PDB file of C-alpha atoms in Angstrom:
ATOM      1  CA  MET A   1       9.848  56.373  28.947  1.00 53.00           C
ATOM      2  CA  SER A   2      12.103  53.386  29.294  1.00 69.00           C
ATOM      3  CA  GLY A   3      12.814  50.485  27.014  1.00 95.00           C
ATOM      4  CA  PHE A   4      15.263  48.341  25.130  1.00 98.00           C
ATOM      5  CA  SER A   5      15.009  47.255  21.516  1.00 98.00           C
ATOM      6  CA  VAL A   6      16.959  45.750  18.655  1.00 98.00           C
ATOM      7  CA  SER A   7      16.835  47.526  15.306  1.00 98.00           C
ATOM      8  CA  ALA A   8      17.687  46.315  11.804  1.00 98.00           C
ATOM      9  CA  VAL A   9      17.535  49.907  10.488  1.00 98.00           C
ATOM     10  CA  ALA A  10      19.471  53.096  11.203  1.00 98.00           C
ATOM     11  CA  LEU A  11      18.627  54.700  14.545  1.00 98.00           C
ATOM     12  CA  ASP A  12      16.663  57.936  14.804  1.00 98.00           C
ATOM     13  CA  VAL A  13      18.657  59.638  17.558  1.00 98.00           C
ATOM     14  CA  PRO A  14      16.486  62.771  17.822  1.00 98.00           C
ATOM     15  CA  ALA A  15      13.412  60.574  18.374  1.00 97.00           C
ATOM     16  CA  LEU A  16      15.240  58.454  20.964  1.00 98.00           C
ATOM     17  CA  ARG A  17      16.397  61.571  22.786  1.00 97.00           C
ATOM     18  CA  ALA A  18      12.931  63.154  22.608  1.00 97.00           C
ATOM     19  CA  ALA A  19      11.425  60.034  24.204  1.00 96.00           C
ATOM     20  CA  LEU A  20      13.458  60.793  27.339  1.00 97.00           C
ATOM     21  CA  GLN A  21      12.310  64.370  27.826  1.00 96.00           C
ATOM     22  CA  ASN A  22      10.645  64.666  31.186  1.00 96.00           C
ATOM     23  CA  PRO A  23       9.793  68.025  32.787  1.00 97.00           C
ATOM     24  CA  ALA A  24      10.989  66.710  36.163  1.00 97.00           C
ATOM     25  CA  HIS A  25      14.398  65.763  34.754  1.00 98.00           C
ATOM     26  CA  GLY A  26      17.202  68.264  34.319  1.00 97.00           C
ATOM     27  CA  GLY A  27      20.011  65.865  33.462  1.00 97.00           C
ATOM     28  CA  PHE A  28      20.579  63.841  30.309  1.00 98.00           C
ATOM     29  CA  CYS A  29      23.446  61.592  29.265  1.00 98.00           C
ATOM     30  CA  ALA A  30      23.846  59.481  26.126  1.00 98.00           C
ATOM     31  CA  PHE A  31      26.361  57.011  24.799  1.00 98.00           C
ATOM     32  CA  GLU A  32      26.763  56.327  21.088  1.00 98.00           C
ATOM     33  CA  GLY A  33      28.852  53.408  19.873  1.00 98.00           C
ATOM     34  CA  TRP A  34      29.947  53.714  16.239  1.00 98.00           C
ATOM     35  CA  VAL A  35      31.562  51.212  13.892  1.00 98.00           C
ATOM     36  CA  ARG A  36      35.248  52.140  13.791  1.00 97.00           C
ATOM     37  CA  ASN A  37      37.689  51.538  10.953  1.00 98.00           C
ATOM     38  CA  ARG A  38      40.353  49.734  12.991  1.00 97.00           C
ATOM     39  CA  ASN A  39      40.399  46.954  15.567  1.00 94.00           C
ATOM     40  CA  ASP A  40      43.362  45.049  16.979  1.00 92.00           C
ATOM     41  CA  GLY A  41      45.670  46.611  14.396  1.00 95.00           C
ATOM     42  CA  ARG A  42      43.536  45.665  11.386  1.00 96.00           C
ATOM     43  CA  GLN A  43      41.640  47.958   9.050  1.00 98.00           C
ATOM     44  CA  VAL A  44      37.902  47.277   9.261  1.00 98.00           C
ATOM     45  CA  ASP A  45      35.630  47.760   6.249  1.00 97.00           C
ATOM     46  CA  GLY A  46      32.371  47.158   8.155  1.00 98.00           C
ATOM     47  CA  LEU A  47      30.720  44.565  10.342  1.00 97.00           C
ATOM     48  CA  GLU A  48      27.702  42.382  10.893  1.00 98.00           C
ATOM     49  CA  TYR A  49      25.817  41.994  14.145  1.00 98.00           C
ATOM     50  CA  GLU A  50      23.838  38.853  14.861  1.00 97.00           C
ATOM     51  CA  VAL A  51      21.449  39.234  17.767  1.00 97.00           C
ATOM     52  CA  TYR A  52      19.303  36.672  19.554  1.00 97.00           C
ATOM     53  CA  THR A  53      16.524  39.260  19.608  1.00 98.00           C
ATOM     54  CA  THR A  54      14.038  37.606  21.975  1.00 97.00           C
ATOM     55  CA  LEU A  55      16.658  37.020  24.648  1.00 98.00           C
ATOM     56  CA  ALA A  56      18.319  40.413  24.045  1.00 98.00           C
ATOM     57  CA  GLU A  57      15.003  42.182  24.620  1.00 97.00           C
ATOM     58  CA  VAL A  58      14.440  40.325  27.894  1.00 98.00           C
ATOM     59  CA  GLU A  59      18.009  40.912  29.102  1.00 98.00           C
ATOM     60  CA  GLY A  60      18.034  44.527  27.936  1.00 98.00           C
ATOM     61  CA  ALA A  61      14.814  45.210  29.838  1.00 98.00           C
ATOM     62  CA  ALA A  62      16.312  43.549  32.942  1.00 98.00           C
ATOM     63  CA  ILE A  63      19.422  45.754  32.701  1.00 98.00           C
ATOM     64  CA  LEU A  64      17.282  48.896  32.448  1.00 98.00           C
ATOM     65  CA  ALA A  65      15.228  47.744  35.456  1.00 98.00           C
ATOM     66  CA  GLU A  66      18.456  47.205  37.425  1.00 98.00           C
ATOM     67  CA  ALA A  67      19.602  50.710  36.515  1.00 98.00           C
ATOM     68  CA  ARG A  68      16.291  52.181  37.699  1.00 97.00           C
ATOM     69  CA  ALA A  69      16.572  50.279  40.989  1.00 98.00           C
ATOM     70  CA  ARG A  70      20.178  51.360  41.452  1.00 98.00           C
ATOM     71  CA  PHE A  71      20.004  55.000  40.323  1.00 98.00           C
ATOM     72  CA  GLY A  72      16.447  55.950  41.272  1.00 96.00           C
ATOM     73  CA  ASP A  73      14.279  58.324  39.288  1.00 96.00           C
ATOM     74  CA  ILE A  74      15.614  57.783  35.767  1.00 97.00           C
ATOM     75  CA  ASP A  75      14.169  57.201  32.342  1.00 97.00           C
ATOM     76  CA  ALA A  76      16.368  55.079  30.073  1.00 98.00           C
ATOM     77  CA  VAL A  77      16.353  53.842  26.516  1.00 98.00           C
ATOM     78  CA  GLY A  78      18.766  51.431  24.848  1.00 98.00           C
ATOM     79  CA  VAL A  79      18.905  50.216  21.257  1.00 98.00           C
ATOM     80  CA  HIS A  80      21.342  47.819  19.605  1.00 98.00           C
ATOM     81  CA  ARG A  81      21.610  47.431  15.863  1.00 98.00           C
ATOM     82  CA  SER A  82      21.533  44.127  14.033  1.00 98.00           C
ATOM     83  CA  GLY A  83      22.599  43.285  10.498  1.00 98.00           C
ATOM     84  CA  THR A  84      25.293  44.792   8.281  1.00 98.00           C
ATOM     85  CA  LEU A  85      26.799  48.163   9.246  1.00 98.00           C
ATOM     86  CA  ALA A  86      29.373  50.364   7.534  1.00 98.00           C
ATOM     87  CA  VAL A  87      32.233  52.217   9.216  1.00 98.00           C
ATOM     88  CA  GLY A  88      30.827  55.264  10.979  1.00 98.00           C
ATOM     89  CA  GLU A  89      27.311  53.876  11.474  1.00 98.00           C
ATOM     90  CA  LEU A  90      25.703  53.945  14.888  1.00 98.00           C
ATOM     91  CA  ALA A  91      25.734  50.438  16.405  1.00 98.00           C
ATOM     92  CA  VAL A  92      24.406  51.022  19.934  1.00 98.00           C
ATOM     93  CA  TRP A  93      22.702  53.931  21.680  1.00 98.00           C
ATOM     94  CA  VAL A  94      21.930  54.444  25.365  1.00 98.00           C
ATOM     95  CA  GLY A  95      20.201  57.504  26.771  1.00 98.00           C
ATOM     96  CA  VAL A  96      19.266  58.358  30.351  1.00 98.00           C
ATOM     97  CA  SER A  97      17.422  61.308  31.833  1.00 98.00           C
ATOM     98  CA  SER A  98      17.183  62.047  35.542  1.00 98.00           C
ATOM     99  CA  PRO A  99      16.531  64.940  37.898  1.00 98.00           C
ATOM    100  CA  HIS A 100      20.304  65.471  38.286  1.00 96.00           C
ATOM    101  CA  ARG A 101      23.421  64.755  36.204  1.00 96.00           C
ATOM    102  CA  ASP A 102      25.153  62.312  38.562  1.00 97.00           C
ATOM    103  CA  ALA A 103      22.440  59.674  38.228  1.00 98.00           C
ATOM    104  CA  ALA A 104      22.259  60.205  34.444  1.00 98.00           C
ATOM    105  CA  PHE A 105      26.025  59.714  34.042  1.00 98.00           C
ATOM    106  CA  GLY A 106      26.156  56.730  36.392  1.00 98.00           C
ATOM    107  CA  ALA A 107      23.148  54.964  34.925  1.00 98.00           C
ATOM    108  CA  CYS A 108      24.320  55.492  31.346  1.00 98.00           C
ATOM    109  CA  ARG A 109      27.712  53.958  32.142  1.00 98.00           C
ATOM    110  CA  TYR A 110      26.125  51.094  34.050  1.00 98.00           C
ATOM    111  CA  ILE A 111      23.741  50.302  31.188  1.00 98.00           C
ATOM    112  CA  ILE A 112      26.267  50.321  28.333  1.00 98.00           C
ATOM    113  CA  ASP A 113      28.737  48.229  30.328  1.00 98.00           C
ATOM    114  CA  ALA A 114      26.014  45.693  31.161  1.00 98.00           C
ATOM    115  CA  PHE A 115      24.861  45.616  27.514  1.00 98.00           C
ATOM    116  CA  LYS A 116      28.416  44.851  26.362  1.00 96.00           C
ATOM    117  CA  HIS A 117      28.769  41.998  28.850  1.00 97.00           C
ATOM    118  CA  ARG A 118      25.310  40.442  28.888  1.00 97.00           C
ATOM    119  CA  LEU A 119      23.434  40.925  25.634  1.00 97.00           C
ATOM    120  CA  PRO A 120      23.459  37.973  23.207  1.00 97.00           C
ATOM    121  CA  VAL A 121      25.109  39.923  20.373  1.00 97.00           C
ATOM    122  CA  TRP A 122      27.807  38.561  18.068  1.00 97.00           C
ATOM    123  CA  LYS A 123      29.998  40.737  15.866  1.00 97.00           C
ATOM    124  CA  LYS A 124      31.670  39.718  12.622  1.00 98.00           C
ATOM    125  CA  GLU A 125      34.224  42.213  11.340  1.00 97.00           C
ATOM    126  CA  ARG A 126      34.913  42.545   7.629  1.00 97.00           C
ATOM    127  CA  TYR A 127      38.466  43.611   6.856  1.00 97.00           C
ATOM    128  CA  VAL A 128      39.836  45.721   4.020  1.00 97.00           C
ATOM    129  CA  GLU A 129      41.911  42.725   2.873  1.00 96.00           C
ATOM    130  CA  GLY A 130      38.674  40.861   2.086  1.00 95.00           C
ATOM    131  CA  ASP A 131      38.491  38.368   4.952  1.00 97.00           C
ATOM    132  CA  SER A 132      36.248  38.485   8.028  1.00 97.00           C
ATOM    133  CA  GLU A 133      36.328  37.259  11.605  1.00 96.00           C
ATOM    134  CA  TRP A 134      33.956  36.873  14.553  1.00 96.00           C
ATOM    135  CA  VAL A 135      35.218  39.008  17.430  1.00 91.00           C
ATOM    136  CA  VAL A 136      34.378  39.380  21.102  1.00 77.00           C
ATOM    137  CA  CYS A 137      31.758  42.093  21.705  1.00 67.00           C
ATOM    138  CA  SER A 138      32.729  42.920  25.278  1.00 58.00           C
ATOM    139  CA  HIS A 139      35.748  44.675  26.700  1.00 46.00           C
ATOM    140  CA  GLY A 140      37.464  42.385  29.163  1.00 44.00           C
ATOM    141  CA  SER A 141      36.172  39.324  30.913  1.00 42.00           C
ATOM    142  CA  ALA A 142      35.118  40.840  34.225  1.00 45.00           C
ATOM    143  CA  PRO A 143      31.692  42.436  34.570  1.00 46.00           C
ATOM    144  CA  HIS A 144      31.419  46.143  35.237  1.00 44.00           C
ATOM    145  CA  SER A 145      32.039  47.406  38.744  1.00 49.00           C
ATOM    146  CA  HIS A 146      29.660  50.331  39.178  1.00 47.00           C
ATOM    147  CA  ASP A 147      28.432  49.409  42.614  1.00 47.00           C
ATOM    148  CA  ARG A 148      28.319  52.856  44.171  1.00 42.00           C
ATOM    149  CA  ALA A 149      25.469  53.038  46.639  1.00 43.00           C
ATOM    150  CA  ASP A 150      25.650  56.843  46.545  1.00 43.00           C
ATOM    151  CA  ALA A 151      25.219  57.097  42.755  1.00 41.00           C
ATOM    152  CA  ARG A 152      21.993  59.096  43.078  1.00 37.00           C
TER     153      ARG A 152
END
């Protein structure tokens, strides 16, 4: 099973994980991104994600297809939350299963890095002091560099 989606409700991680079970796959890797209580030295009370859902679904599917082409026999699922989230809530989840661990690790890293750089997602942080601010959703300006040909 492979797919990308945007969700306005809390994620069901056991169901996401179960969707990746494949009797031919012995490796599994997941990434969970949670809302943290601090960013750039400020205390965060929560945040809001705005997502251009139609474009995010197309781009998310393209990223998963790239990962399959790059890492071979993998199943991958990615979900990004939208709407208002509290500190500690799950904001993004990526899971990958594969016959062996190396491809699962590599594909999971590739996918989350690509999501952070390419998905049309905007984040507005709410601060403990009562104000809020739109912040950059990616880490750095350069795209990821996971171009290992031997990643399988």
